[in-house]
mmCIF file of C-alpha atoms and ligand atoms in Angstrom:
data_model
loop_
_atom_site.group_PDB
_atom_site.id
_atom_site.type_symbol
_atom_site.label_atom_id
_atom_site.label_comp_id
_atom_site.label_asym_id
_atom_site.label_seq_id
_atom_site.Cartn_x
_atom_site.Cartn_y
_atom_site.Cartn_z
ATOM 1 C CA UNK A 1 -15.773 2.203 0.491
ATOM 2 C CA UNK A 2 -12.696 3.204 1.995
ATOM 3 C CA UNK A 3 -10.758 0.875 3.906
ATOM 4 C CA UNK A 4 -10.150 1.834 7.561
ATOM 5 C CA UNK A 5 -7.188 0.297 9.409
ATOM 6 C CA UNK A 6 -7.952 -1.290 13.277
ATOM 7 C CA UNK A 7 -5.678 -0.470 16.418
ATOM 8 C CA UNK A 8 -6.222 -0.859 20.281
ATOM 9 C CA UNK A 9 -4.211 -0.286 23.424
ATOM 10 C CA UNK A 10 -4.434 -2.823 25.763
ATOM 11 C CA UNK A 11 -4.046 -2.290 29.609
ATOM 12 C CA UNK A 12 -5.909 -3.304 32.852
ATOM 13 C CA UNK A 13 -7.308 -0.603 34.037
ATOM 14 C CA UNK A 14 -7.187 1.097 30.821
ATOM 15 C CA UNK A 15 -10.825 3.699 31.313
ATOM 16 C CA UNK A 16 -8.282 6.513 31.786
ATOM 17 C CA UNK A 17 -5.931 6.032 28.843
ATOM 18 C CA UNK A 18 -5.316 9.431 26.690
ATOM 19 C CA UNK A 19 -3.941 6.839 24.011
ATOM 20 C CA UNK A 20 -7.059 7.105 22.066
ATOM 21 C CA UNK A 21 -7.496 10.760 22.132
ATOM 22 C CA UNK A 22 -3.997 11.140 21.238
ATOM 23 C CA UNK A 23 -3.983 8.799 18.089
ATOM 24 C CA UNK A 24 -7.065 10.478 16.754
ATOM 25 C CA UNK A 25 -5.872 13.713 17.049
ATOM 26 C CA UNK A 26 -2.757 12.442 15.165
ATOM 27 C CA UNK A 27 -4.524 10.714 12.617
ATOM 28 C CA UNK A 28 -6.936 13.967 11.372
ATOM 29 C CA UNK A 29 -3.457 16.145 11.729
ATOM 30 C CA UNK A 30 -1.814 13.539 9.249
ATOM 31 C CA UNK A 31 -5.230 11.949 7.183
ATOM 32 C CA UNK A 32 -4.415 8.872 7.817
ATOM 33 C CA UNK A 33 -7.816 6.338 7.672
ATOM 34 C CA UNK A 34 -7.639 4.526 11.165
ATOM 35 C CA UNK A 35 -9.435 3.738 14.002
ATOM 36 C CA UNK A 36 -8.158 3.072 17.590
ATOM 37 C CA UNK A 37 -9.990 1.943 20.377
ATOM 38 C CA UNK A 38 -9.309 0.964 24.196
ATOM 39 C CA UNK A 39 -9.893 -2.260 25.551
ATOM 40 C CA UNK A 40 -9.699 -3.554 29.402
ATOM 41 C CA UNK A 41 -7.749 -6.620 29.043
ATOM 42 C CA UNK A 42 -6.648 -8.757 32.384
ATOM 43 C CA UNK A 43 -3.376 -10.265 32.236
ATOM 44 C CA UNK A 44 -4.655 -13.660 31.982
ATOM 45 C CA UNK A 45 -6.482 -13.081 28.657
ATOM 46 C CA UNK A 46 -4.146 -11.215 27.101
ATOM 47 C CA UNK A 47 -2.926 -14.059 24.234
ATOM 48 C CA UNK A 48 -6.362 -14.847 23.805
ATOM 49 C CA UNK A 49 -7.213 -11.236 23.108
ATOM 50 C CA UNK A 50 -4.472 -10.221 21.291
ATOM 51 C CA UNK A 51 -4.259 -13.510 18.900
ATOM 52 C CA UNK A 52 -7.960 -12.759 18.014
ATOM 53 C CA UNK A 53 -7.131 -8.740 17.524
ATOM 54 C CA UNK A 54 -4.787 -9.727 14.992
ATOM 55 C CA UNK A 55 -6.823 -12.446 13.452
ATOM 56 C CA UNK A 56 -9.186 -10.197 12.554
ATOM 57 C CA UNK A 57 -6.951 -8.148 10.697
ATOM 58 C CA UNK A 58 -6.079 -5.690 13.314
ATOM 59 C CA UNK A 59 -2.879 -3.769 12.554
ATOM 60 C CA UNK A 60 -1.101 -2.579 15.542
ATOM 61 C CA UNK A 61 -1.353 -1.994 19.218
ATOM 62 C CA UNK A 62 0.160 -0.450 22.305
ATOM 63 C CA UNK A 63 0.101 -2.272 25.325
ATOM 64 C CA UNK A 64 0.391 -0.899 29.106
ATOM 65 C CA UNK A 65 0.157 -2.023 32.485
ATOM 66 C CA UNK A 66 0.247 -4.758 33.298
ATOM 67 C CA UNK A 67 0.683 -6.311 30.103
ATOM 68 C CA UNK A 68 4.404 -5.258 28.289
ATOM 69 C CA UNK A 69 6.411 -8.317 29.482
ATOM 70 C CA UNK A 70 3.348 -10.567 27.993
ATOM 71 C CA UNK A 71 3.481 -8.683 25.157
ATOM 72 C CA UNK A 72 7.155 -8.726 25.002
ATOM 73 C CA UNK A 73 6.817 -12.741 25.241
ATOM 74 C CA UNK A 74 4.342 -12.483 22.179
ATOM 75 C CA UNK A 75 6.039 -10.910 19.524
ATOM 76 C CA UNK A 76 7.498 -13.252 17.340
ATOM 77 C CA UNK A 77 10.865 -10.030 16.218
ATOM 78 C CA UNK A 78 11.788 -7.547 18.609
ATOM 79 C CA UNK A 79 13.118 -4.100 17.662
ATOM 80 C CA UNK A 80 17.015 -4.061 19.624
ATOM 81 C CA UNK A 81 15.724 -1.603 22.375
ATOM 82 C CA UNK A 82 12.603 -3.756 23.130
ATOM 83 C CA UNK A 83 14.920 -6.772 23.357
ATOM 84 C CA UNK A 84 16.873 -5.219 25.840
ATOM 85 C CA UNK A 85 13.932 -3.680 27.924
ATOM 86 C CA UNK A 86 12.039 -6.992 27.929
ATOM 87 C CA UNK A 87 8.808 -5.163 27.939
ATOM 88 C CA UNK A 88 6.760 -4.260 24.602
ATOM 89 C CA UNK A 89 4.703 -1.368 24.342
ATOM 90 C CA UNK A 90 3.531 -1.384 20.792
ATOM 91 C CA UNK A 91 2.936 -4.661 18.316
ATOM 92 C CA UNK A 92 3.158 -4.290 14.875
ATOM 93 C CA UNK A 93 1.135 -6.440 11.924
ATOM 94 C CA UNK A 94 4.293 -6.697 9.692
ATOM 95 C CA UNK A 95 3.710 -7.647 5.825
ATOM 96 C CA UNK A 96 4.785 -10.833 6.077
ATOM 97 C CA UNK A 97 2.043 -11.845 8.729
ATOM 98 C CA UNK A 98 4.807 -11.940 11.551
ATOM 99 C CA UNK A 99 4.130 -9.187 14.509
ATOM 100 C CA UNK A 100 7.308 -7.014 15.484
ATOM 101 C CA UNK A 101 7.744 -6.027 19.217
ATOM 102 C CA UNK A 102 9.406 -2.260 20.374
ATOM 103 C CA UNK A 103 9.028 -0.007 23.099
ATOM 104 C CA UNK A 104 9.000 3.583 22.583
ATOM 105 C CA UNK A 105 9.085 4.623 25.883
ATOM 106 C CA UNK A 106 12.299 5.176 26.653
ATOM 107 C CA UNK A 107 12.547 7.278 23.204
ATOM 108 C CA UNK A 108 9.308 8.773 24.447
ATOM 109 C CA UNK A 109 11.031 10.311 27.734
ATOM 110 C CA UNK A 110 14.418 11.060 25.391
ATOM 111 C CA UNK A 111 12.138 13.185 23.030
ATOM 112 C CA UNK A 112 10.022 15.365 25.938
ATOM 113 C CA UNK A 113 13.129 16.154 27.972
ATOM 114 C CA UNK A 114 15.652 16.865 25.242
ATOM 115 C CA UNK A 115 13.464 18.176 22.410
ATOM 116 C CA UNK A 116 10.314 19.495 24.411
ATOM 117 C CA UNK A 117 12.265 20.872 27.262
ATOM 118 C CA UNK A 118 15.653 21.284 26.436
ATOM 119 C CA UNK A 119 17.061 19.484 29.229
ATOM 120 C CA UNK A 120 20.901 18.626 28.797
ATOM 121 C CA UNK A 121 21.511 14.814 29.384
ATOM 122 C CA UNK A 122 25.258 14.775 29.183
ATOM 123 C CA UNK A 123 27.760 15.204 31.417
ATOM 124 C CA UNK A 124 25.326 15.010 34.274
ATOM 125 C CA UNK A 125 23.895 13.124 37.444
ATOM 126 C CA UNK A 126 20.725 11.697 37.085
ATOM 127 C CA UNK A 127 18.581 9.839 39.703
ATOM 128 C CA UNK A 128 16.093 7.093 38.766
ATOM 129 C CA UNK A 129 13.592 6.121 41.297
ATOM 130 C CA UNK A 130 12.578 2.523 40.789
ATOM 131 C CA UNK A 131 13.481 -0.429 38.961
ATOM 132 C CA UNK A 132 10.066 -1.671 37.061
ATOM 133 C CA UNK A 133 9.273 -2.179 33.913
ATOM 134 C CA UNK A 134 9.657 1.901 32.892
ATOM 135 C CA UNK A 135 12.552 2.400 34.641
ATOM 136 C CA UNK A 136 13.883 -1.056 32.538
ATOM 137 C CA UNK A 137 12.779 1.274 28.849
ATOM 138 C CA UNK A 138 14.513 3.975 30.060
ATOM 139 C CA UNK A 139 17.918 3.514 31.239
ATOM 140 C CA UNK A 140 19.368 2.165 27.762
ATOM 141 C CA UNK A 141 18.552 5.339 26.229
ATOM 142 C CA UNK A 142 19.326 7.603 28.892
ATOM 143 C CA UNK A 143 23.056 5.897 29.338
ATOM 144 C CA UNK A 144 23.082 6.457 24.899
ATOM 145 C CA UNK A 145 22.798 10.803 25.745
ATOM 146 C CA UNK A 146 26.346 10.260 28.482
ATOM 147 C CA UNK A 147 25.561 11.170 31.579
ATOM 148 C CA UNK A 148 28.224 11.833 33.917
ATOM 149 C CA UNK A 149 26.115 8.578 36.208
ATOM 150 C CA UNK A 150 22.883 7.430 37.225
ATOM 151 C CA UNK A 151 22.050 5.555 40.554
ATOM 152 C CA UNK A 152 19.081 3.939 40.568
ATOM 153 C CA UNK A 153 17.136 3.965 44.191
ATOM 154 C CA UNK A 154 13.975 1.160 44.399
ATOM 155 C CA UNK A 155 11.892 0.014 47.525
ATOM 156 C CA UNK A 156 13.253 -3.086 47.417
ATOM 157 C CA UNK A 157 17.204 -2.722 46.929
ATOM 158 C CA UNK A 158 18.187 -6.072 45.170
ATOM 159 C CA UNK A 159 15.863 -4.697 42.072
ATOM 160 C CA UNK A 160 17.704 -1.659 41.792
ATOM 161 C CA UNK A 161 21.381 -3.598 42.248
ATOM 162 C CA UNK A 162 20.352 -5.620 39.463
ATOM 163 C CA UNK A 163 18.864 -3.616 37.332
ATOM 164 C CA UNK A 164 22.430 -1.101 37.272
ATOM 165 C CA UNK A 165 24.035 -4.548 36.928
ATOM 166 C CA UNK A 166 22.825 -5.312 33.914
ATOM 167 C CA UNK A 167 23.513 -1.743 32.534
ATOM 168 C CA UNK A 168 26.996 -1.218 34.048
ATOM 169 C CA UNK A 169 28.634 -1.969 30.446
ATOM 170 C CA UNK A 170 27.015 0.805 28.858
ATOM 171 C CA UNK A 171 28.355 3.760 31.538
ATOM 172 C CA UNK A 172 28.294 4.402 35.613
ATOM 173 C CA UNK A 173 25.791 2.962 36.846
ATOM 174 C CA UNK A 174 24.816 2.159 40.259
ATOM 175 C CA UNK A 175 21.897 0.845 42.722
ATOM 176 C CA UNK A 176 20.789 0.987 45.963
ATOM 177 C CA UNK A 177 18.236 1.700 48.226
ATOM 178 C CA UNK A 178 16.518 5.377 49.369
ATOM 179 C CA UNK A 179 18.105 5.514 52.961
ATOM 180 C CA UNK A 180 21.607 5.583 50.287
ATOM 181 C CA UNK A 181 20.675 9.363 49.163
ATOM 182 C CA UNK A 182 21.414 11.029 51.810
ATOM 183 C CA UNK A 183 24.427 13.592 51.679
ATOM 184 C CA UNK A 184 24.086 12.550 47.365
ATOM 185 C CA UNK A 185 23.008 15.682 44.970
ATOM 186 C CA UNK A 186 21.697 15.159 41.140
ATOM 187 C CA UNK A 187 20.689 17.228 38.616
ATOM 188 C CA UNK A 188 17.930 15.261 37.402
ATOM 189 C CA UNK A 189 15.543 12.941 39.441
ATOM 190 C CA UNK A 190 13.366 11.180 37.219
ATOM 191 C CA UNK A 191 10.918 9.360 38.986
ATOM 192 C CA UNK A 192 9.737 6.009 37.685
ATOM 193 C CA UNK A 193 8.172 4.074 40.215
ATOM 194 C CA UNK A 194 3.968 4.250 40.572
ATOM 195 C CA UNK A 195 3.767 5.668 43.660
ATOM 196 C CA UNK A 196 2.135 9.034 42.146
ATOM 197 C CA UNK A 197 -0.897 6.578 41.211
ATOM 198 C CA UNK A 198 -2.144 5.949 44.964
ATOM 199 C CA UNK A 199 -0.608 9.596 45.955
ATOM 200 C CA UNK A 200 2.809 8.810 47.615
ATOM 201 C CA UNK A 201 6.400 9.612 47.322
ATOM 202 C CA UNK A 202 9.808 7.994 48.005
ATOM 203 C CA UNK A 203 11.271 9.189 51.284
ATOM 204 C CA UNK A 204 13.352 11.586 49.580
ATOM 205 C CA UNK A 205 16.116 13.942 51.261
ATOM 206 C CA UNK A 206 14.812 17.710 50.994
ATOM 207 C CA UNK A 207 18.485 18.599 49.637
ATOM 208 C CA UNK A 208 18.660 15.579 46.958
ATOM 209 C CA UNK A 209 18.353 18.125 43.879
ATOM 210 C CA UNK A 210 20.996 21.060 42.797
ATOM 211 C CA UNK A 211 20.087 23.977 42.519
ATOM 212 C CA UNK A 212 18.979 25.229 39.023
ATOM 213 C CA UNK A 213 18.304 21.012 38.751
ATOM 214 C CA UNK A 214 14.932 19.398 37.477
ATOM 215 C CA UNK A 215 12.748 16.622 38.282
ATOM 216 C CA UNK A 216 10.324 14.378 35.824
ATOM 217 C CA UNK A 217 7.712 12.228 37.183
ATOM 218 C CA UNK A 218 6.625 9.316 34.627
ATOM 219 C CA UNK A 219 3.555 9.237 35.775
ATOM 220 C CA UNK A 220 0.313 12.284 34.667
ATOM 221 C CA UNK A 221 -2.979 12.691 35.390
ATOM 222 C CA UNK A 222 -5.327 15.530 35.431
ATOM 223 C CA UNK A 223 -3.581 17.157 38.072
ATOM 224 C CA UNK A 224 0.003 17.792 39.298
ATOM 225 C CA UNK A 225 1.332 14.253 40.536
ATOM 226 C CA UNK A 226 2.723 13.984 44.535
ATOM 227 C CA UNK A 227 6.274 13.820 43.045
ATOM 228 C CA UNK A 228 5.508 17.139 41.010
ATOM 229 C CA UNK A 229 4.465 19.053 43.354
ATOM 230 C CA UNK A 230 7.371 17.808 45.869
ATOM 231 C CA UNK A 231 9.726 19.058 43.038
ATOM 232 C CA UNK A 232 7.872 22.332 42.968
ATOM 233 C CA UNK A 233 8.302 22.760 47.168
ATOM 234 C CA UNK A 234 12.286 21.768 46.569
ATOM 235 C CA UNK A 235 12.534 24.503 43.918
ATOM 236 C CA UNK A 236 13.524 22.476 41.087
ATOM 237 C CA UNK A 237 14.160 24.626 37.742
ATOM 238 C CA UNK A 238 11.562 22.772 36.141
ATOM 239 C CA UNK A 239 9.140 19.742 37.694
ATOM 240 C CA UNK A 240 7.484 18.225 34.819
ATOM 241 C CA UNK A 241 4.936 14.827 34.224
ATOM 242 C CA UNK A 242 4.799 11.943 31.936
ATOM 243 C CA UNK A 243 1.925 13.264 29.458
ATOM 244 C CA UNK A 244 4.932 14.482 27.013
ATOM 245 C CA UNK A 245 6.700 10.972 26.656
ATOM 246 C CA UNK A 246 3.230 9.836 26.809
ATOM 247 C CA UNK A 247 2.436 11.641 23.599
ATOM 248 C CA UNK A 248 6.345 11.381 22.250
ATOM 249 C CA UNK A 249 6.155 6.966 22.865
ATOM 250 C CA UNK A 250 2.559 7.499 21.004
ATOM 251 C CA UNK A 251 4.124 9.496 17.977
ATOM 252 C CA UNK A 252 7.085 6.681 17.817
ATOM 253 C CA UNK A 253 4.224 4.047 17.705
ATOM 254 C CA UNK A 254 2.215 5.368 15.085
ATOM 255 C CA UNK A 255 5.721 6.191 13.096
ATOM 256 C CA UNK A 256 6.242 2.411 13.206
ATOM 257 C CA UNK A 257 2.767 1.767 12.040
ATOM 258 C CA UNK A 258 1.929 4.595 9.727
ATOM 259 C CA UNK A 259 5.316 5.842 8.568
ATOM 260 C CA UNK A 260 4.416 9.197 9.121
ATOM 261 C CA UNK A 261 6.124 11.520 11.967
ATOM 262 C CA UNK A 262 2.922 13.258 13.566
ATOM 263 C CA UNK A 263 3.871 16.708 15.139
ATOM 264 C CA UNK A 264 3.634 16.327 18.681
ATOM 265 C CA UNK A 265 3.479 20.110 20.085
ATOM 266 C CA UNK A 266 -0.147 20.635 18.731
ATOM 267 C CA UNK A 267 -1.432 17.570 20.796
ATOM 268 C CA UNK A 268 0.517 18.276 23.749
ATOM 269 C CA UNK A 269 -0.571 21.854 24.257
ATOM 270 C CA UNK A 270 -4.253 20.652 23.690
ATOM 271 C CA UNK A 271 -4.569 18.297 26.128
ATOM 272 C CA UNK A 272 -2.523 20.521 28.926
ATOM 273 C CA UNK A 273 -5.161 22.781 28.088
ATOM 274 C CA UNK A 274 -8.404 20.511 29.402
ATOM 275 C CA UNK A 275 -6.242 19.721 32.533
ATOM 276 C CA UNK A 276 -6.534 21.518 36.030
ATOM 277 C CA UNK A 277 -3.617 23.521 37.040
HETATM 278 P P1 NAP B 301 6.059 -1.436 37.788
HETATM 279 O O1 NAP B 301 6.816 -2.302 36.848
HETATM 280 O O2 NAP B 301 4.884 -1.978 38.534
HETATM 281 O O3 NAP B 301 7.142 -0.866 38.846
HETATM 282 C C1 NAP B 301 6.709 -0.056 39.902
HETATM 283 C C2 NAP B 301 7.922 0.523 40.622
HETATM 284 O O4 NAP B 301 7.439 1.476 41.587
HETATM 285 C C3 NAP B 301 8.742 -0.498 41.407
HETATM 286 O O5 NAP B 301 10.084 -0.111 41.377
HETATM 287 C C4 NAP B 301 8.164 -0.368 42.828
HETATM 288 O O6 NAP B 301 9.082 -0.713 43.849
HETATM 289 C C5 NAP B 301 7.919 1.117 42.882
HETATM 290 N N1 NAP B 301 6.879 1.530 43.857
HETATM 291 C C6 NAP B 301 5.551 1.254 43.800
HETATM 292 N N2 NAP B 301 4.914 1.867 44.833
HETATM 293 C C7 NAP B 301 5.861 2.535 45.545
HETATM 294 C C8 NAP B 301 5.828 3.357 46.703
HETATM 295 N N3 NAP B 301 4.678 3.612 47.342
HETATM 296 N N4 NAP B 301 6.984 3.889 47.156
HETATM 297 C C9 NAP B 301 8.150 3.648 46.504
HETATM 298 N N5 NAP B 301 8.265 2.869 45.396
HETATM 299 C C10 NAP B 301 7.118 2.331 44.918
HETATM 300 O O7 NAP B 301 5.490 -0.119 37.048
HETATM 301 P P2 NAP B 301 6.109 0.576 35.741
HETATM 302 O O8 NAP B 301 5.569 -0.041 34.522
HETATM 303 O O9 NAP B 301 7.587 0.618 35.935
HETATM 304 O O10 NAP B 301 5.467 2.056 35.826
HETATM 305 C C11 NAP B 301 5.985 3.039 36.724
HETATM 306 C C12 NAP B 301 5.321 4.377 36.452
HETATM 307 O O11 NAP B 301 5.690 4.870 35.170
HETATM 308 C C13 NAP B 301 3.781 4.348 36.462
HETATM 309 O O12 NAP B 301 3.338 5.495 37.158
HETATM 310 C C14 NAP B 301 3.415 4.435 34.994
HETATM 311 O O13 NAP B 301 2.143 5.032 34.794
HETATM 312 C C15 NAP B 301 4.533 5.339 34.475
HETATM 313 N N6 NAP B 301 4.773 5.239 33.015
HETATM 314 C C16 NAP B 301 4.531 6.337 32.249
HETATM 315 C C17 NAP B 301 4.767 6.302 30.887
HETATM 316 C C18 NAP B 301 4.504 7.523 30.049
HETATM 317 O O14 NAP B 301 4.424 7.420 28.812
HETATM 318 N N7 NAP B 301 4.414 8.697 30.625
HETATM 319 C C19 NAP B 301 5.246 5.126 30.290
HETATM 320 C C20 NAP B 301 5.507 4.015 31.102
HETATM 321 C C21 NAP B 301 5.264 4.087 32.463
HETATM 322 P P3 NAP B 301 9.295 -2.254 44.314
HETATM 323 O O15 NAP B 301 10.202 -2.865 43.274
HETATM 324 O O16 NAP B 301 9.939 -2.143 45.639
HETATM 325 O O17 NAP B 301 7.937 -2.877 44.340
#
């Protein structure tokens, strides 16, 4: 019988997670034996979970909310951008029986702006909102493409400050608080904080954007997010979600695990076409 390799993601909530649909649909496009379910793990029994996942010969898995600094804490070798991101989205079984850390994510966003959309990075200003965990995956590899500067706006200010602090080595990078944009104008406002999960948006100026400039919300779901539809009303060139880095950090994972580059385009297109518009 042929032997069929185990992976999970790991999140709490996790019922809503496309990361099952999406690995499926890249395993038939490459024929690659796997299976890969969902399970809702709370962060309190996450090593248990995971140490028994493994155990039982489980290969690889991606882990989301809340669980990617736990996860970071649990690999035993870290890729360099995981290290510096202190959060984990994807474990690997290695050969040797030792499990390797990354996070795709920030490669994820790279890939579906650059690539997907063929949005410039260089040379320009860019806008993070928030300083979580995503915003933490993301700046590193934003700051690698040269943007002119970021400034990074959070809810509470001393996140933000620190966050740019420990960046500032790698390019212009600053932090502050929202009531700070006023009379400031970027060309890309990326926006990682969850408030497009309970339906809100930053207090953001009307005027924040250039024209001809675009916005990215992190966040998906089956229907435009708050901060999509606010780029929309501000007449941004493009306003775009998260379900492209969502399926770009998903084709980095199963790279990692697989070694096989799944096309991403194919998936992409399929799932925008079950969602409401
Ligand atoms: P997190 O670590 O919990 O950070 C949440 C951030 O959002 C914090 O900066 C927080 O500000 C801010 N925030 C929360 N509610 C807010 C509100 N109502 N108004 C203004 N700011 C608010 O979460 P995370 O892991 O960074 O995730 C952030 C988002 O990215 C989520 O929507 C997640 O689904 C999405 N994401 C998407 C992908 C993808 O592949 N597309 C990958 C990773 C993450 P304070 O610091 O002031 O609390």
């Amino acid at each position: 019988m042929e032997h069929i390799d185990s992976y999970a993601v790991f999140g709490h909530p996790i019922e809503h997670s496309k990361s099952p649909l999406i690995h499926k649909l890249f395993a038939i496009q490459t024929e690659q034996q796997i299976e890969y379910t969902s399970q809702n793990v709370p962060a309190d029994q996450f090593i248990k979970t995971v140490s028994s996942f493994f155990e039982q010969g489980g290969k690889g898995l991606n882990c989301t909310l809340p669980l990617k600094e736990l996860a970071w804490e649990y690999a035993e070798c870290k890729t360099e951008r995981a290290e510096i991101s202190k959060a984990v989205n994807t474990l690997a079984m290695q050969s040797d029986g030792t499990v390797l850390g990354d996070n795709t994510d920030g490669h994820g966003l790279i890939k579906d702006l650059i690539t997907n959309n063929s949005i410039n990075l260089s040379n320009i200003k860019i806008l993070v909102l928030g300083a979580g965990g995503a915003s933490r995956g993301i700046i590193g590899p934003l700051l690698e493409k040269n943007p002119e500067r970021i400034v990074i706006a959070n809810r509470t200010i001393n996140k933000a400050k620190n966050l740019a602090e420990e960046f500032n080595k790698k390019g212009e990078i600053y932090g502050c608080g929202f009531e700070s944009l006023k009379n400031q104008q970027f060309d890309l406002i990326i926006n990682a904080t969850s408030a497009s999960l309970s339906s809100q948006l930053p207090p953001l100026p009307s005027d924040l954007l250039i024209k001809e400039g675009n916005c990215y919300d992190l966040a998906y779901g089956n229907e435009p997010t708050t901060f999509v539809r606010w780029g929309i009303k501000i007449n941004a060139s493009k306003s775009m979600d998260g379900l492209g880095m969502l399926v770009e950090q998903a084709a980095e994972a199963f790279f990692i695990w697989r070694g096989i580059n799944p096309e991403t385009k194919p998936v992409i297109d399929f799932i925008n076409s079950q969602r409401v518009n």
